[in-house]
Coordinates of C-alpha atoms in Angstrom, one line a residue:
Chain T
M170 CA -67.3 3.4 -6.1
S171 CA -71.0 2.9 -5.9
A172 CA -73.7 5.4 -5.2
A173 CA -74.1 4.0 -1.7
T174 CA -70.5 4.3 -0.7
N175 CA -70.3 7.8 -2.2
A176 CA -73.3 8.9 -0.2
R177 CA -72.0 7.3 2.9
E178 CA -68.7 9.1 2.5
R179 CA -70.4 12.4 2.1
L180 CA -72.5 11.8 5.2
A181 CA -69.3 11.0 7.1
R182 CA -67.8 14.3 5.9
Q183 CA -70.9 16.1 7.0
G184 CA -70.9 14.3 10.3
K185 CA -67.7 16.2 11.2
L186 CA -69.3 19.5 10.3
R187 CA -70.7 21.6 13.1
Q188 CA -73.0 24.5 12.8
F189 CA -71.3 27.6 14.1
I190 CA -73.4 30.7 13.4
T191 CA -71.7 34.1 13.8
P192 CA -73.7 37.0 15.1
E193 CA -74.0 38.1 11.5
G194 CA -76.0 35.0 10.8
V195 CA -73.4 33.2 8.6
D196 CA -72.8 29.5 9.4
L197 CA -69.0 29.0 9.5
E198 CA -69.4 25.2 9.4
L199 CA -66.5 24.3 11.7
K200 CA -65.0 20.9 11.0
I201 CA -64.1 18.7 14.1
A202 CA -60.4 17.8 14.1
S203 CA -59.8 14.1 13.7
S204 CA -58.3 12.1 16.6
G205 CA -55.3 11.3 14.4
L206 CA -54.5 15.0 13.8
R207 CA -54.8 15.6 17.5
F208 CA -52.6 12.7 18.4
G209 CA -50.0 14.0 15.9
A210 CA -50.2 17.5 17.5
L211 CA -49.7 16.0 20.9
I212 CA -46.7 14.0 19.8
V213 CA -45.1 17.1 18.1
D214 CA -45.7 19.1 21.3
L215 CA -44.3 16.5 23.6
G216 CA -41.3 16.1 21.2
I217 CA -40.6 19.9 21.3
M218 CA -41.1 19.9 25.1
L219 CA -38.6 17.1 25.4
V220 CA -36.0 18.9 23.3
V221 CA -36.5 22.1 25.3
L222 CA -36.1 20.2 28.5
I223 CA -32.9 18.6 27.3
L224 CA -31.4 21.9 26.2
F225 CA -32.6 23.5 29.5
S226 CA -31.1 20.7 31.5
L227 CA -27.7 20.9 29.7
L228 CA -27.7 24.7 30.3
I229 CA -28.5 24.3 34.0
G230 CA -26.1 21.5 34.3
W231 CA -23.3 23.5 32.8
L232 CA -24.1 26.6 34.9
G233 CA -24.4 24.5 38.0
Y234 CA -21.2 22.7 37.3
S235 CA -19.2 25.9 36.6
S236 CA -20.6 27.9 39.6
R237 CA -20.8 25.0 42.0
S238 CA -24.0 26.4 43.4
D239 CA -27.1 24.2 44.1
I240 CA -29.5 27.1 43.4
F241 CA -29.6 25.7 39.9
Q242 CA -31.1 22.5 41.1
S243 CA -34.2 24.4 42.3
I244 CA -34.2 26.4 39.1
W245 CA -34.3 23.2 37.1
L246 CA -37.2 21.8 39.2
L247 CA -39.2 25.0 38.8
G248 CA -38.4 25.2 35.1
F249 CA -39.5 21.6 34.5
F250 CA -42.7 22.3 36.4
F251 CA -43.5 25.5 34.4
L252 CA -42.7 23.8 31.1
R253 CA -45.0 20.9 31.9
T254 CA -47.8 22.9 33.2
F255 CA -47.8 26.1 31.1
W256 CA -46.6 24.9 27.7
F257 CA -50.1 24.1 26.5
I258 CA -51.9 26.9 28.5
G259 CA -49.5 29.6 27.3
F260 CA -49.8 28.8 23.7
E261 CA -53.5 28.3 23.7
L262 CA -54.0 31.6 25.3
G263 CA -52.4 33.2 22.3
Q264 CA -54.2 34.7 19.3
R265 CA -54.2 31.5 17.4
A266 CA -55.4 29.3 20.3
A267 CA -53.0 26.6 19.3
T268 CA -49.8 25.0 20.5
P269 CA -47.0 24.6 17.9
G270 CA -48.1 21.1 17.3
K271 CA -51.7 22.1 16.7
R272 CA -50.5 24.9 14.4
L273 CA -48.5 22.4 12.4
M274 CA -51.5 20.1 12.1
G275 CA -53.8 23.0 11.2
I276 CA -56.1 22.7 14.2
R277 CA -57.1 25.1 17.0
V278 CA -59.2 25.3 20.1
V279 CA -62.5 27.1 20.1
A280 CA -65.3 27.6 22.7
R281 CA -68.2 25.3 22.0
D282 CA -70.8 28.0 22.6
G283 CA -69.3 30.3 20.0
G284 CA -68.2 32.8 22.5
R285 CA -64.7 33.9 23.4
L286 CA -62.1 31.3 24.4
T287 CA -61.5 32.4 28.0
A288 CA -58.4 31.9 30.0
D289 CA -60.2 29.8 32.6
A290 CA -61.4 27.4 29.9
V291 CA -57.9 27.0 28.6
V292 CA -56.5 26.4 32.1
A293 CA -59.3 23.9 32.9
R294 CA -58.8 21.9 29.7
N295 CA -55.1 21.7 30.1
L296 CA -54.9 20.9 33.8
I297 CA -57.1 17.8 33.1
R298 CA -54.3 16.8 30.7
E299 CA -52.3 15.9 33.8
L300 CA -54.8 13.1 34.3
E301 CA -54.9 12.0 30.7
I302 CA -51.2 11.9 30.0
F303 CA -49.2 11.8 33.1
L304 CA -51.4 9.5 35.1
P305 CA -51.1 6.6 32.7
L306 CA -47.3 7.3 32.5
M307 CA -47.1 7.3 36.2
M308 CA -49.0 4.0 36.4
L309 CA -46.7 2.5 34.0
G310 CA -43.8 3.8 36.0
F311 CA -45.2 2.2 39.1
G312 CA -45.7 -1.1 37.3
A313 CA -42.1 -1.1 36.3
G314 CA -40.6 0.3 39.5
E315 CA -42.6 -1.2 42.3
D316 CA -42.7 -4.9 43.2
R317 CA -45.1 -4.6 46.0
V318 CA -48.0 -3.5 43.9
S319 CA -49.6 -6.6 42.5
G320 CA -49.7 -6.9 38.7
L321 CA -53.5 -6.9 38.7
T322 CA -53.7 -3.6 40.5
V323 CA -51.3 -2.1 38.0
A324 CA -53.2 -3.5 35.1
A325 CA -56.5 -2.1 36.5
G326 CA -54.8 1.3 37.0
I327 CA -53.5 1.4 33.5
L328 CA -56.8 0.3 32.1
W329 CA -58.7 3.0 34.1
S330 CA -56.3 5.7 33.0
L331 CA -56.4 4.6 29.4
T332 CA -60.2 5.0 29.3
L333 CA -59.6 8.6 30.5
S334 CA -57.0 9.2 27.8
L335 CA -59.0 7.6 25.0
F336 CA -62.2 9.2 26.0
L337 CA -62.2 11.3 22.8
L338 CA -62.6 8.2 20.7
F339 CA -65.9 7.5 22.3
N340 CA -67.9 10.6 21.4
K341 CA -68.7 12.0 18.1
D342 CA -67.4 15.5 18.9
R343 CA -64.0 14.2 19.6
M344 CA -63.9 15.8 23.0
R345 CA -61.2 15.1 25.5
M346 CA -62.2 15.0 29.2
G347 CA -60.6 18.5 29.3
D348 CA -62.7 19.7 26.4
L349 CA -65.8 18.5 28.1
I350 CA -65.0 20.2 31.3
A351 CA -63.9 23.5 29.7
G352 CA -66.6 23.6 27.1
T353 CA -64.2 23.6 24.2
W354 CA -63.8 21.9 20.8
V355 CA -60.8 21.3 18.7
V356 CA -61.5 22.2 15.0
M357 CA -59.8 22.4 11.7
A358 CA -58.2 25.8 11.1
Q359 CA -56.2 25.3 7.9
R360 CA -55.3 28.3 6.0
S361 CA -55.8 28.1 2.3
K362 CA -54.2 30.3 -0.3
L363 CA -56.5 32.1 -2.7
D364 CA -55.6 30.4 -6.0
Q365 CA -56.3 31.6 -9.5
D366 CA -59.8 30.8 -10.8
I367 CA -58.8 28.2 -13.4
A368 CA -62.1 28.8 -15.3
A369 CA -61.3 32.4 -15.8
E370 CA -57.8 32.2 -17.1
A371 CA -57.6 34.1 -20.4
D372 CA -57.2 31.4 -22.9
G373 CA -59.1 31.8 -26.1
A374 CA -57.4 29.0 -28.0
A375 CA -59.4 26.2 -26.5
T376 CA -62.5 26.3 -28.5
M377 CA -63.8 22.8 -27.9
T378 CA -67.4 22.7 -27.1
F379 CA -69.3 20.0 -25.3
G380 CA -72.9 19.1 -25.9
E381 CA -75.5 19.2 -23.2
N382 CA -75.6 15.4 -23.0
E383 CA -71.8 15.3 -22.6
L384 CA -71.9 17.7 -19.7
A385 CA -74.9 16.1 -18.1
V386 CA -73.0 13.1 -16.8
Y387 CA -71.3 14.7 -13.8
G388 CA -72.2 16.6 -10.7
I389 CA -70.5 18.9 -8.2
Y390 CA -68.4 16.3 -6.5
E391 CA -66.8 15.3 -9.8
L392 CA -66.3 18.9 -10.8
Q393 CA -64.4 19.6 -7.6
E394 CA -62.3 16.5 -8.0
L395 CA -61.5 17.6 -11.5
E396 CA -60.5 21.0 -10.1
R397 CA -58.2 19.3 -7.7
V398 CA -56.5 17.4 -10.4
L399 CA -56.2 20.4 -12.6
R400 CA -54.6 22.4 -9.8
A401 CA -52.2 19.7 -8.9
R402 CA -50.9 19.5 -12.5
D403 CA -49.7 16.0 -12.3
P404 CA -49.5 14.7 -15.9
R405 CA -50.2 11.1 -15.0
A406 CA -53.3 11.8 -13.0
M407 CA -54.5 14.1 -15.7
R408 CA -54.0 11.4 -18.3
E409 CA -56.0 9.0 -16.2
V410 CA -58.9 11.4 -15.5
A411 CA -59.0 12.6 -19.2
D412 CA -59.2 9.0 -20.4
T413 CA -62.0 8.2 -17.9
I414 CA -64.0 11.2 -19.0
R415 CA -63.4 10.5 -22.7
A416 CA -64.6 6.9 -22.2
K417 CA -67.6 8.1 -20.4
I418 CA -68.8 10.7 -23.0
G419 CA -67.4 8.7 -25.9
R420 CA -64.9 11.1 -27.4
P421 CA -61.8 10.1 -29.3
V422 CA -58.4 11.1 -28.1
A423 CA -57.8 14.2 -30.2
E424 CA -56.3 16.9 -28.0
E425 CA -53.8 17.3 -25.3
D426 CA -55.0 16.1 -21.9
D427 CA -54.7 19.5 -20.2
V428 CA -56.5 21.4 -23.0
F429 CA -59.3 18.8 -23.0
L430 CA -59.7 18.8 -19.2
L431 CA -59.6 22.6 -18.9
A432 CA -62.2 23.0 -21.5
Y433 CA -64.4 20.3 -20.0
Y434 CA -64.0 21.8 -16.5
R435 CA -65.0 25.3 -17.7
Q436 CA -68.1 24.2 -19.4
L437 CA -69.2 21.8 -16.7
K438 CA -68.6 24.5 -14.1
A439 CA -70.6 27.0 -16.1
R440 CA -73.4 24.6 -16.5
L441 CA -73.6 23.6 -12.9
E442 CA -73.3 27.2 -11.6
R443 CA -76.1 28.2 -13.9
K444 CA -78.2 25.5 -12.4
L445 CA -77.2 26.7 -9.0
L446 CA -78.7 30.1 -9.7
F447 CA -81.9 28.3 -10.5
G448 CA -81.7 26.6 -7.2
K449 CA -80.7 23.1 -8.5
R450 CA -77.9 21.6 -6.8
R451 CA -76.6 18.3 -8.2
E452 CA -74.3 16.7 -5.7
D453 CA -72.6 14.0 -7.8
K454 CA -73.0 11.9 -10.9
Y455 CA -75.4 9.5 -9.1
A456 CA -77.9 12.3 -8.4
S457 CA -80.6 12.9 -10.9
D458 CA -80.2 16.0 -13.1
Chain R
M225 CA -78.8 40.3 -5.4
V226 CA -81.9 39.8 -7.7
P227 CA -81.7 36.2 -8.9
T228 CA -83.7 36.6 -12.1
V229 CA -81.4 39.3 -13.4
S230 CA -78.1 37.5 -12.8
A231 CA -79.6 34.2 -13.9
A232 CA -80.6 35.7 -17.2
A233 CA -77.1 37.3 -17.6
A234 CA -75.6 33.9 -16.8
I235 CA -77.4 32.2 -19.6
D236 CA -76.0 34.8 -22.1
A237 CA -72.5 34.8 -20.8
P238 CA -71.8 31.6 -18.8
T239 CA -68.7 32.9 -17.0
F240 CA -70.2 36.3 -16.1
S241 CA -71.4 36.2 -12.6
T242 CA -68.8 34.3 -10.6
V243 CA -65.8 35.9 -12.4
R244 CA -67.2 39.3 -11.9
F245 CA -68.1 38.5 -8.3
R246 CA -64.6 37.6 -7.6
A247 CA -63.0 40.4 -9.5
E248 CA -65.1 43.0 -7.6
R249 CA -64.3 41.7 -4.1
E250 CA -60.9 40.1 -4.3
A251 CA -59.1 43.3 -3.2
D252 CA -61.1 43.3 0.0
W253 CA -60.2 39.7 0.8
I254 CA -56.5 40.3 0.2
A255 CA -56.6 43.4 2.4
F256 CA -58.4 41.5 5.1
D257 CA -55.9 38.6 5.0
A258 CA -53.0 41.1 5.3
L259 CA -54.6 42.8 8.3
L260 CA -55.3 39.5 10.0
T261 CA -51.8 38.2 9.5
R262 CA -50.4 41.3 11.1
L263 CA -52.9 41.2 13.9
E264 CA -51.9 37.6 14.6
K265 CA -48.2 38.4 14.6
K266 CA -48.2 41.6 16.5
G267 CA -51.5 42.0 18.2
A268 CA -53.7 45.1 18.2
K269 CA -50.6 47.3 18.5
G270 CA -49.5 46.3 15.0
L271 CA -52.4 48.1 13.4
S272 CA -53.0 51.8 13.1
S273 CA -56.3 53.1 14.4
E274 CA -57.6 53.6 10.8
E275 CA -56.8 50.0 10.0
L276 CA -58.5 48.9 13.2
L277 CA -61.6 50.7 12.1
Q278 CA -61.4 49.0 8.7
L279 CA -61.1 45.5 10.2
P280 CA -64.8 44.9 11.0
V281 CA -65.8 46.4 7.6
L282 CA -63.6 44.0 5.8
Y283 CA -64.7 41.2 8.0
R284 CA -68.4 41.7 7.2
A285 CA -67.5 42.1 3.5
T286 CA -65.7 38.7 3.6
L287 CA -68.6 37.0 5.4
S288 CA -71.1 38.3 2.8
S289 CA -68.7 37.1 0.1
L290 CA -68.8 33.7 1.7
S291 CA -72.6 33.6 1.7
I292 CA -72.8 34.6 -2.0
A293 CA -70.0 32.2 -3.0
R294 CA -71.7 29.3 -1.3
A295 CA -74.9 30.0 -3.2
T296 CA -73.4 30.7 -6.6
S297 CA -69.8 29.4 -7.0
L298 CA -68.4 25.9 -7.3
D299 CA -64.8 27.0 -7.3
K300 CA -63.5 24.8 -4.4
A301 CA -60.3 26.8 -3.9
L302 CA -62.3 30.0 -3.6
L303 CA -64.8 28.5 -1.2
D304 CA -62.1 27.0 1.0
H305 CA -60.2 30.3 1.1
L306 CA -63.2 32.3 2.1
E307 CA -64.2 29.8 4.7
A308 CA -60.8 29.8 6.3
L309 CA -60.5 33.6 6.1
S310 CA -63.9 34.2 7.7
M311 CA -63.1 31.8 10.5
R312 CA -59.8 33.4 11.2
G313 CA -61.5 36.8 11.2
Y314 CA -64.3 35.7 13.5
F315 CA -62.0 34.3 16.1
L316 CA -59.7 37.3 16.0
I317 CA -62.4 39.9 16.1
Y318 CA -64.5 38.3 18.7
G319 CA -61.5 37.2 20.6
V320 CA -59.7 40.5 21.3
R321 CA -62.0 42.6 23.3
Q322 CA -59.8 43.3 26.2
S323 CA -56.1 43.9 26.5
R324 CA -54.2 41.3 28.5
L325 CA -53.5 43.8 31.2
D326 CA -57.2 44.5 31.6
R327 CA -57.9 40.8 31.7
L328 CA -55.3 40.3 34.4
A329 CA -56.6 43.2 36.5
R330 CA -60.1 41.9 36.3
F331 CA -59.0 38.4 37.2
F332 CA -57.3 39.6 40.4
A333 CA -60.0 42.1 41.3
R334 CA -63.1 40.0 40.6
D335 CA -62.9 36.7 38.8
W336 CA -60.6 34.9 41.1
P337 CA -62.2 35.8 44.5
L338 CA -65.7 35.4 43.0
A339 CA -64.9 31.9 41.7
V340 CA -63.5 31.0 45.2
Q341 CA -66.6 32.3 46.8
A342 CA -68.7 30.2 44.4
V343 CA -67.1 27.0 45.7
W344 CA -67.5 27.8 49.4
K345 CA -69.6 24.8 50.1
E346 CA -67.1 22.4 48.5
T347 CA -64.3 24.2 50.4
L348 CA -66.0 23.5 53.7
I349 CA -66.4 19.8 52.8
I350 CA -62.8 19.5 51.8
V351 CA -61.6 21.3 55.0
A352 CA -63.7 18.9 57.0
I353 CA -62.2 15.9 55.1
L354 CA -58.7 17.2 55.7
L355 CA -59.4 17.7 59.4
L356 CA -61.0 14.3 59.6
G357 CA -57.9 12.7 58.0
G358 CA -55.6 14.6 60.3
L359 CA -57.5 13.7 63.4
T360 CA -57.8 10.0 62.4
S361 CA -54.1 9.5 61.9
W362 CA -53.2 11.7 64.9
S363 CA -55.2 9.7 67.3
L364 CA -54.1 6.4 65.8
V365 CA -50.4 7.3 65.8
T366 CA -50.6 8.8 69.3
S367 CA -52.0 5.5 70.6
D368 CA -49.6 3.4 68.7
P369 CA -46.6 4.9 66.9
Q370 CA -46.3 1.8 64.7
W371 CA -49.3 3.2 62.7
Y372 CA -47.1 6.0 61.4
Y373 CA -45.2 3.6 59.0
S374 CA -48.3 2.2 57.5
F375 CA -49.7 5.7 56.9
V376 CA -46.5 6.8 55.2
D377 CA -46.5 3.7 53.0
E378 CA -50.1 4.3 52.0
S379 CA -49.5 7.8 50.9
M380 CA -46.5 6.7 48.8
A381 CA -48.7 4.3 47.1
G382 CA -51.2 7.0 46.5
G383 CA -49.1 8.5 43.7
R384 CA -45.8 9.9 44.9
D385 CA -42.2 9.1 43.8
P386 CA -41.0 6.7 46.4
R387 CA -37.4 7.9 46.5
A388 CA -38.3 11.6 46.8
T389 CA -40.9 10.9 49.4
V390 CA -38.4 9.4 51.7
E391 CA -36.2 12.4 51.3
Y392 CA -39.2 14.6 51.8
L393 CA -40.1 12.9 55.0
Q394 CA -36.6 12.8 56.3
S395 CA -36.0 16.4 55.7
T396 CA -39.4 17.3 57.1
M397 CA -38.6 15.5 60.3
G398 CA -35.1 16.8 60.3
H399 CA -36.3 20.4 60.3
G400 CA -38.9 19.7 62.9
K401 CA -36.4 18.2 65.4
A402 CA -34.0 21.1 64.8
A403 CA -36.8 23.7 64.6
A404 CA -34.6 26.6 65.6
D405 CA -31.4 26.0 63.5
E406 CA -32.2 25.6 59.9
E407 CA -29.7 23.8 57.7
G408 CA -28.9 26.3 54.9
G409 CA -27.7 24.8 51.6
A410 CA -30.2 22.5 50.2
L411 CA -33.2 24.2 51.7
H412 CA -34.3 26.1 48.6
V413 CA -34.0 22.9 46.5
F414 CA -36.3 21.3 49.0
A415 CA -38.7 24.2 48.9
S416 CA -38.9 24.2 45.1
F417 CA -39.3 20.4 45.2
L418 CA -42.2 20.9 47.6
F419 CA -43.8 23.5 45.5
T420 CA -43.7 21.4 42.3
H421 CA -44.8 18.4 44.3
N422 CA -47.7 20.1 46.0
S423 CA -48.8 21.8 42.8
G424 CA -48.8 18.4 41.2
V425 CA -51.0 16.9 43.9
S426 CA -53.3 19.9 43.7
I427 CA -53.7 19.7 40.0
M428 CA -54.4 16.0 40.4
S429 CA -57.0 16.5 43.0
F430 CA -58.6 19.0 40.7
A431 CA -58.4 16.7 37.7
L432 CA -59.7 13.7 39.6
G433 CA -62.8 15.6 40.6
F434 CA -64.2 14.4 37.4
A435 CA -64.8 10.9 38.6
F436 CA -67.7 12.2 40.8
G437 CA -65.2 13.8 43.2
I438 CA -64.5 10.6 45.1
P439 CA -60.8 10.3 44.2
T440 CA -60.4 14.0 45.1
M441 CA -61.9 13.4 48.6
M442 CA -59.6 10.4 49.0
L443 CA -56.6 12.4 48.0
E444 CA -57.4 15.2 50.4
F445 CA -58.1 12.6 53.2
Y446 CA -54.6 11.2 52.6
Q447 CA -53.1 14.6 52.8
G448 CA -54.9 15.1 56.1
I449 CA -53.6 11.7 57.3
N450 CA -50.1 12.6 56.4
I451 CA -50.1 15.8 58.3
G452 CA -51.9 14.3 61.3
A453 CA -49.3 11.5 61.5
M454 CA -46.4 13.9 61.4
V455 CA -48.0 16.1 64.0
A456 CA -48.5 13.1 66.2
V457 CA -44.8 12.1 65.9
F458 CA -43.7 15.6 66.9
T459 CA -46.2 16.1 69.7
S460 CA -45.2 12.8 71.2
K461 CA -41.6 14.1 71.4
G462 CA -42.8 17.3 73.0
L463 CA -42.1 19.4 69.9
G464 CA -45.7 20.0 69.0
Y465 CA -45.7 23.8 69.6
D466 CA -42.6 24.4 67.5
F467 CA -43.6 22.0 64.8
A468 CA -47.0 23.7 64.5
G469 CA -45.2 27.0 64.1
W470 CA -42.9 25.5 61.5
L471 CA -46.0 24.2 59.7
F472 CA -48.0 27.4 60.2
I473 CA -45.9 29.9 58.5
H474 CA -46.5 28.5 55.0
G475 CA -49.1 25.9 55.9
T476 CA -52.1 28.3 56.2
T477 CA -51.5 29.3 52.6
E478 CA -50.6 25.9 51.3
L479 CA -53.3 23.9 53.0
F480 CA -55.8 26.6 52.0
A481 CA -54.7 26.1 48.4
A482 CA -54.9 22.4 48.7
A483 CA -58.5 22.7 50.0
L484 CA -59.4 25.0 47.2
S485 CA -58.0 22.7 44.6
G486 CA -60.0 19.9 46.1
A487 CA -63.1 22.1 46.2
A488 CA -62.6 22.9 42.5
G489 CA -62.5 19.2 41.7
L490 CA -65.5 18.5 43.8
R491 CA -67.4 21.2 42.1
I492 CA -66.9 19.5 38.7
G493 CA -67.8 16.1 40.2
A494 CA -70.9 17.5 41.7
A495 CA -71.9 19.1 38.4
V496 CA -71.6 15.8 36.6
V497 CA -73.6 13.9 39.2
F498 CA -76.3 16.6 39.9
P499 CA -76.5 18.8 36.8
G500 CA -79.9 20.3 37.8
A501 CA -81.9 21.9 35.1
R502 CA -79.0 22.2 32.7
S503 CA -77.8 19.5 30.5
R504 CA -74.9 17.4 32.0
L505 CA -72.5 18.7 29.4
Q506 CA -73.5 22.3 30.1
A507 CA -73.3 21.8 33.8
A508 CA -69.8 20.3 33.5
S509 CA -68.5 23.1 31.4
D510 CA -69.9 25.8 33.6
A511 CA -68.3 24.1 36.7
G512 CA -65.1 23.6 34.7
R513 CA -64.8 27.3 34.1
T514 CA -65.3 28.3 37.7
A515 CA -62.9 25.6 38.7
G516 CA -60.4 26.7 36.2
K517 CA -60.3 30.2 37.7
V518 CA -59.9 28.7 41.2
M519 CA -57.0 26.6 39.9
V520 CA -55.1 29.6 38.5
G521 CA -55.5 31.1 42.0
V522 CA -54.4 27.9 43.6
I523 CA -51.1 27.8 41.7
I524 CA -50.4 31.4 42.6
M525 CA -51.1 30.6 46.3
L526 CA -48.8 27.6 46.1
L527 CA -46.1 29.8 44.7
I528 CA -46.5 32.2 47.6
A529 CA -46.5 29.3 50.0
G530 CA -43.3 28.1 48.3
L531 CA -41.7 31.5 48.8
L532 CA -42.8 31.6 52.5
E533 CA -41.4 28.1 52.9
G534 CA -38.1 28.7 51.1
F535 CA -37.3 32.2 52.5
G536 CA -39.6 33.0 55.3
R537 CA -38.8 29.9 57.2
Q538 CA -35.1 30.2 56.7
L539 CA -35.0 33.8 57.8
I540 CA -37.5 33.7 60.6
T541 CA -36.6 31.2 63.3
D542 CA -38.7 32.6 66.1
T543 CA -41.8 30.4 66.6
V544 CA -44.0 33.3 67.7
T545 CA -43.2 35.3 64.6
R546 CA -43.9 32.3 62.5
Y547 CA -47.4 31.9 64.1
A548 CA -48.0 35.6 63.5
I549 CA -47.1 35.4 59.8
G550 CA -49.1 32.3 59.3
T551 CA -52.1 33.9 60.9
A552 CA -51.7 37.1 59.0
M553 CA -51.6 35.1 55.7
L554 CA -54.7 33.2 56.7
L555 CA -56.6 36.4 57.5
F556 CA -55.4 38.0 54.3
W557 CA -56.7 35.2 52.2
L558 CA -60.0 35.0 54.1
A559 CA -60.5 38.8 53.6
Y560 CA -59.4 38.7 50.0
Y561 CA -61.8 35.9 49.1
Y562 CA -64.8 36.4 51.3
L563 CA -65.2 40.1 51.9
P564 CA -68.3 41.0 49.9
R565 CA -67.7 42.8 46.7
R566 CA -69.8 45.4 45.0
E567 CA -72.0 44.1 42.2
E568 CA -70.8 45.2 38.8
A569 CA -72.4 44.7 35.4
A570 CA -70.3 41.9 33.8

């Protein structure tokens, strides 16, 4: 990976970050959810809705059959309507502002202006969904079911409704039509567990010391990648990374990989954090020290 | 924090600052996490009043930890955790200001009627379009009944399920011809079908407002055409008075709701085309919120219309009573929406 691609990647990561300053003056740096995650969430939600609908239909069918009353027919119609209209609205009005699908993907809805996510915004953004999902489906249904409509009209209809559905691909904030109307965003809301600080683990045995020039080859990006590898504890990845570092700083293979990596991580982290206190932030190995 | 002091300390003992920073504050983060989890699961009732008082204190402590950690620590796991925790905290603490009951009461007392008042111009336009559609088809069908079939075809192509629409039309006409003796049985199925169907059309005419409001106006025009054509068929058979009563009992509520949904859509379309001094995005989202409130109201109105249709029409067969109920509903809605309200600090 060259310096240029690395920098580009970091820019892309930053491109998904949005300033979100709380009244206390802290920037929460919300991350815009990717279209892939949102599509995944939609698929999960539609899947669950379908299962619920099937179970509901079986129940109603059984009740209707055993009681021979056609009141269940209207209950089914109403149930279907409420499921379709209020599934998204109901869940997004909850504390977590996310449907089960969104929760699974670790994303949530927030108001773009930083205020409270209000009920009317949730209603507005989800009623537009009717246009984005059900209209294209309906168009497809028409295309299949109706001979009188010419093929060209159907194609135009599908194309038009697809531009509505795919609207979020064409703006950098990944806003659906509904988001635009309601003034909302969908952002990442992953929970992350508080892990042990691996630099602080009491372990006096590792007394390897690295020289200044050995530590000076890496920056913050590499440090955090190293942290990821250390936390994942995959022997093969650790071997690979340890070999790379040894080759880079010119050390012979003398210790266990994990001991070596841990010692290197601690001292690199200490060095970079010390620099941080002096206001020097070295993003990656390509940046100058 | 005085940078020079901790910097000097950090040189002496490299692990000093961040480790101690974490050890000193970790208990707060864990406590905050636990409170948030309970708040998310059970709502504000899950916490004692003491814990509720603690919540903002812990929230601010976590936010300040985040700022310090960003400036001093490179532990990715720690940073991620603090970021996620602060974000959860922010949305919960700034999210729950009112109870759901309060919000509901406020919606019915103020938000809903005020939103409807705000779209009065659009409502008038849509009503005019509905009337225009009705008059057009009425005059055409009266002069040549053959027109009726072309209107019905057109409205089917406008987005309805062909099979269901035939049933809908047949049953509509069936009821109209036998205005006095309702067929029992399948009536409530029909009513709930109509409710879901009409709600679907209303949601559509709202959602389509986005494309500058033009599809909304077309949809409302078709609705007008549909009604006008039916009225024409019945008036030509001399059933106009009864049919209007049959339509009136729920129609005042239902058509009002249809007009409002169109108005909500039109409001959005207008905001996109004429944003005024605001940015287009801001104008669209302002309009979207007003329209969203109107739409909640529209669905409630359609539910009431469905009830009137399913039960009212079945139980009340006297045409005069039907007119009376329809008029009363209309007056009720007009009074509820448009009677001036006292200003209140929002």
